[in-house]
């Protein structure tokens, strides 16, 4: 038995538990927990049964199991980058709104102090 077939399931179980813990603390949505749980279950499946990746690869018309895993990893990474980009863009807009409100409030306050 290979070392990765012992280490990867342990890491995967810890990751799943961590996501459920974050869900209970209301820091993660249920959809996110389900998505990551499915991905980590695939990691467990492919580490215990390496030939299973070849079966999944054939379903999608890919010749080798390793190629399938690499493609899936790239897709997940692109998804994460896309989500982070959207989050940063939303935070940028919120910061701009807050700065504008603070600037307007300070301008009014300074005008009132100068009149006195």
PDB file of C-alpha atoms in Angstrom:
ATOM      1  CA  UNK A   1       0.000   0.000   0.000  1.00  0.00           C
ATOM      2  CA  UNK A   2       1.317   3.419  -0.948  1.00  0.00           C
ATOM      3  CA  UNK A   3       1.889   6.149   1.608  1.00  0.00           C
ATOM      4  CA  UNK A   4      -0.432   8.561  -0.231  1.00  0.00           C
ATOM      5  CA  UNK A   5      -3.304   6.089   0.122  1.00  0.00           C
ATOM      6  CA  UNK A   6      -3.027   6.555   3.895  1.00  0.00           C
ATOM      7  CA  UNK A   7      -2.168  10.265   4.115  1.00  0.00           C
ATOM      8  CA  UNK A   8      -4.679  11.657   1.582  1.00  0.00           C
ATOM      9  CA  UNK A   9      -7.770  10.111   3.225  1.00  0.00           C
ATOM     10  CA  UNK A  10      -6.691  11.455   6.618  1.00  0.00           C
ATOM     11  CA  UNK A  11      -6.140  14.945   5.187  1.00  0.00           C
ATOM     12  CA  UNK A  12      -9.464  14.712   3.340  1.00  0.00           C
ATOM     13  CA  UNK A  13     -11.406  13.727   6.456  1.00  0.00           C
ATOM     14  CA  UNK A  14      -9.815  16.588   8.392  1.00  0.00           C
ATOM     15  CA  UNK A  15     -10.706  19.022   5.595  1.00  0.00           C
ATOM     16  CA  UNK A  16     -14.323  17.802   5.523  1.00  0.00           C
ATOM     17  CA  UNK A  17     -14.586  18.192   9.302  1.00  0.00           C
ATOM     18  CA  UNK A  18     -13.088  21.682   9.053  1.00  0.00           C
ATOM     19  CA  UNK A  19     -15.659  22.730   6.448  1.00  0.00           C
ATOM     20  CA  UNK A  20     -18.516  21.379   8.580  1.00  0.00           C
ATOM     21  CA  UNK A  21     -17.117  23.231  11.593  1.00  0.00           C
ATOM     22  CA  UNK A  22     -17.018  26.461   9.579  1.00  0.00           C
ATOM     23  CA  UNK A  23     -20.583  25.806   8.423  1.00  0.00           C
ATOM     24  CA  UNK A  24     -21.734  25.387  12.021  1.00  0.00           C
ATOM     25  CA  UNK A  25     -20.031  28.694  12.867  1.00  0.00           C
ATOM     26  CA  UNK A  26     -21.935  30.228   9.890  1.00  0.00           C
ATOM     27  CA  UNK A  27     -18.728  31.116   8.037  1.00  0.00           C
ATOM     28  CA  UNK A  28     -19.495  28.856   5.046  1.00  0.00           C
ATOM     29  CA  UNK A  29     -22.636  28.298   3.026  1.00  0.00           C
ATOM     30  CA  UNK A  30     -24.173  24.853   2.757  1.00  0.00           C
ATOM     31  CA  UNK A  31     -23.517  24.798  -0.999  1.00  0.00           C
ATOM     32  CA  UNK A  32     -19.815  25.425  -0.404  1.00  0.00           C
ATOM     33  CA  UNK A  33     -19.641  22.668   2.198  1.00  0.00           C
ATOM     34  CA  UNK A  34     -21.355  20.215  -0.146  1.00  0.00           C
ATOM     35  CA  UNK A  35     -19.066  21.141  -3.052  1.00  0.00           C
ATOM     36  CA  UNK A  36     -15.890  20.727  -1.022  1.00  0.00           C
ATOM     37  CA  UNK A  37     -17.137  17.550   0.631  1.00  0.00           C
ATOM     38  CA  UNK A  38     -17.750  15.986  -2.782  1.00  0.00           C
ATOM     39  CA  UNK A  39     -14.292  17.023  -3.971  1.00  0.00           C
ATOM     40  CA  UNK A  40     -12.616  15.639  -0.851  1.00  0.00           C
ATOM     41  CA  UNK A  41     -14.587  12.396  -1.180  1.00  0.00           C
ATOM     42  CA  UNK A  42     -13.177  12.067  -4.704  1.00  0.00           C
ATOM     43  CA  UNK A  43      -9.689  12.570  -3.267  1.00  0.00           C
ATOM     44  CA  UNK A  44     -10.377   9.719  -0.835  1.00  0.00           C
ATOM     45  CA  UNK A  45     -11.775   7.525  -3.620  1.00  0.00           C
ATOM     46  CA  UNK A  46      -8.867   8.159  -5.996  1.00  0.00           C
ATOM     47  CA  UNK A  47      -6.230   7.671  -3.303  1.00  0.00           C
ATOM     48  CA  UNK A  48      -7.665   4.362  -2.081  1.00  0.00           C
ATOM     49  CA  UNK A  49      -8.676   3.117  -5.552  1.00  0.00           C
ATOM     50  CA  UNK A  50      -6.305   4.711  -8.101  1.00  0.00           C
ATOM     51  CA  UNK A  51      -7.915   2.890 -11.028  1.00  0.00           C
ATOM     52  CA  UNK A  52     -11.211   4.657 -10.335  1.00  0.00           C
ATOM     53  CA  UNK A  53      -9.790   7.828 -11.885  1.00  0.00           C
ATOM     54  CA  UNK A  54      -9.333   5.941 -15.160  1.00  0.00           C
ATOM     55  CA  UNK A  55     -12.996   4.977 -15.173  1.00  0.00           C
ATOM     56  CA  UNK A  56     -14.068   8.581 -14.598  1.00  0.00           C
ATOM     57  CA  UNK A  57     -11.625   9.723 -17.274  1.00  0.00           C
ATOM     58  CA  UNK A  58     -13.157   7.377 -19.840  1.00  0.00           C
ATOM     59  CA  UNK A  59     -16.612   8.792 -19.038  1.00  0.00           C
ATOM     60  CA  UNK A  60     -15.386  12.213 -20.161  1.00  0.00           C
ATOM     61  CA  UNK A  61     -13.366  10.950 -23.116  1.00  0.00           C
ATOM     62  CA  UNK A  62      -9.964  11.408 -21.494  1.00  0.00           C
ATOM     63  CA  UNK A  63      -7.424   8.645 -21.973  1.00  0.00           C
ATOM     64  CA  UNK A  64      -5.575   8.613 -18.645  1.00  0.00           C
ATOM     65  CA  UNK A  65      -6.779   8.952 -15.065  1.00  0.00           C
ATOM     66  CA  UNK A  66      -3.986  11.336 -14.125  1.00  0.00           C
ATOM     67  CA  UNK A  67      -4.933  13.669 -16.974  1.00  0.00           C
ATOM     68  CA  UNK A  68      -8.503  13.660 -15.685  1.00  0.00           C
ATOM     69  CA  UNK A  69      -7.378  14.548 -12.154  1.00  0.00           C
ATOM     70  CA  UNK A  70      -5.160  17.382 -13.440  1.00  0.00           C
ATOM     71  CA  UNK A  71      -7.995  18.817 -15.540  1.00  0.00           C
ATOM     72  CA  UNK A  72     -10.378  18.683 -12.569  1.00  0.00           C
ATOM     73  CA  UNK A  73      -7.800  20.396 -10.344  1.00  0.00           C
ATOM     74  CA  UNK A  74      -7.381  23.182 -12.916  1.00  0.00           C
ATOM     75  CA  UNK A  75     -11.144  23.629 -13.139  1.00  0.00           C
ATOM     76  CA  UNK A  76     -11.432  23.868  -9.361  1.00  0.00           C
ATOM     77  CA  UNK A  77      -8.578  26.367  -9.208  1.00  0.00           C
ATOM     78  CA  UNK A  78     -10.121  28.521 -11.940  1.00  0.00           C
ATOM     79  CA  UNK A  79     -13.425  28.440 -10.060  1.00  0.00           C
ATOM     80  CA  UNK A  80     -11.704  29.547  -6.842  1.00  0.00           C
ATOM     81  CA  UNK A  81      -9.859  32.352  -8.653  1.00  0.00           C
ATOM     82  CA  UNK A  82     -13.112  33.512 -10.253  1.00  0.00           C
ATOM     83  CA  UNK A  83     -14.878  33.565  -6.874  1.00  0.00           C
ATOM     84  CA  UNK A  84     -12.002  35.458  -5.258  1.00  0.00           C
ATOM     85  CA  UNK A  85     -11.947  37.997  -8.091  1.00  0.00           C
ATOM     86  CA  UNK A  86     -15.682  38.604  -7.667  1.00  0.00           C
ATOM     87  CA  UNK A  87     -15.284  38.955  -3.912  1.00  0.00           C
ATOM     88  CA  UNK A  88     -12.441  41.451  -4.318  1.00  0.00           C
ATOM     89  CA  UNK A  89     -14.491  43.450  -6.821  1.00  0.00           C
ATOM     90  CA  UNK A  90     -17.447  43.604  -4.406  1.00  0.00           C
ATOM     91  CA  UNK A  91     -15.161  44.655  -1.541  1.00  0.00           C
ATOM     92  CA  UNK A  92     -13.638  47.349  -3.753  1.00  0.00           C
ATOM     93  CA  UNK A  93     -17.079  48.781  -4.493  1.00  0.00           C
ATOM     94  CA  UNK A  94     -18.059  48.687  -0.807  1.00  0.00           C
ATOM     95  CA  UNK A  95     -14.840  50.449   0.220  1.00  0.00           C
ATOM     96  CA  UNK A  96     -15.465  53.157  -2.382  1.00  0.00           C
ATOM     97  CA  UNK A  97     -18.989  53.721  -1.024  1.00  0.00           C
ATOM     98  CA  UNK A  98     -17.728  53.939   2.563  1.00  0.00           C
ATOM     99  CA  UNK A  99     -14.951  56.372   1.625  1.00  0.00           C
ATOM    100  CA  UNK A 100     -17.429  58.594  -0.232  1.00  0.00           C
ATOM    101  CA  UNK A 101     -19.840  58.599   2.730  1.00  0.00           C
ATOM    102  CA  UNK A 102     -17.065  59.423   5.193  1.00  0.00           C
ATOM    103  CA  UNK A 103     -15.748  62.187   2.938  1.00  0.00           C
ATOM    104  CA  UNK A 104     -19.205  63.722   2.573  1.00  0.00           C
ATOM    105  CA  UNK A 105     -19.871  63.525   6.332  1.00  0.00           C
ATOM    106  CA  UNK A 106     -16.506  65.092   7.173  1.00  0.00           C
ATOM    107  CA  UNK A 107     -17.055  67.900   4.677  1.00  0.00           C
ATOM    108  CA  UNK A 108     -20.376  68.791   6.263  1.00  0.00           C
ATOM    109  CA  UNK A 109     -18.897  68.613   9.744  1.00  0.00           C
ATOM    110  CA  UNK A 110     -15.936  70.833   8.820  1.00  0.00           C
ATOM    111  CA  UNK A 111     -18.225  73.419   7.175  1.00  0.00           C
ATOM    112  CA  UNK A 112     -20.334  73.610  10.337  1.00  0.00           C
ATOM    113  CA  UNK A 113     -17.262  74.123  12.557  1.00  0.00           C
ATOM    114  CA  UNK A 114     -15.907  76.915  10.336  1.00  0.00           C
ATOM    115  CA  UNK A 115     -19.202  78.832  10.574  1.00  0.00           C
ATOM    116  CA  UNK A 116     -18.988  79.030  14.352  1.00  0.00           C
TER     117      UNK A 116
END
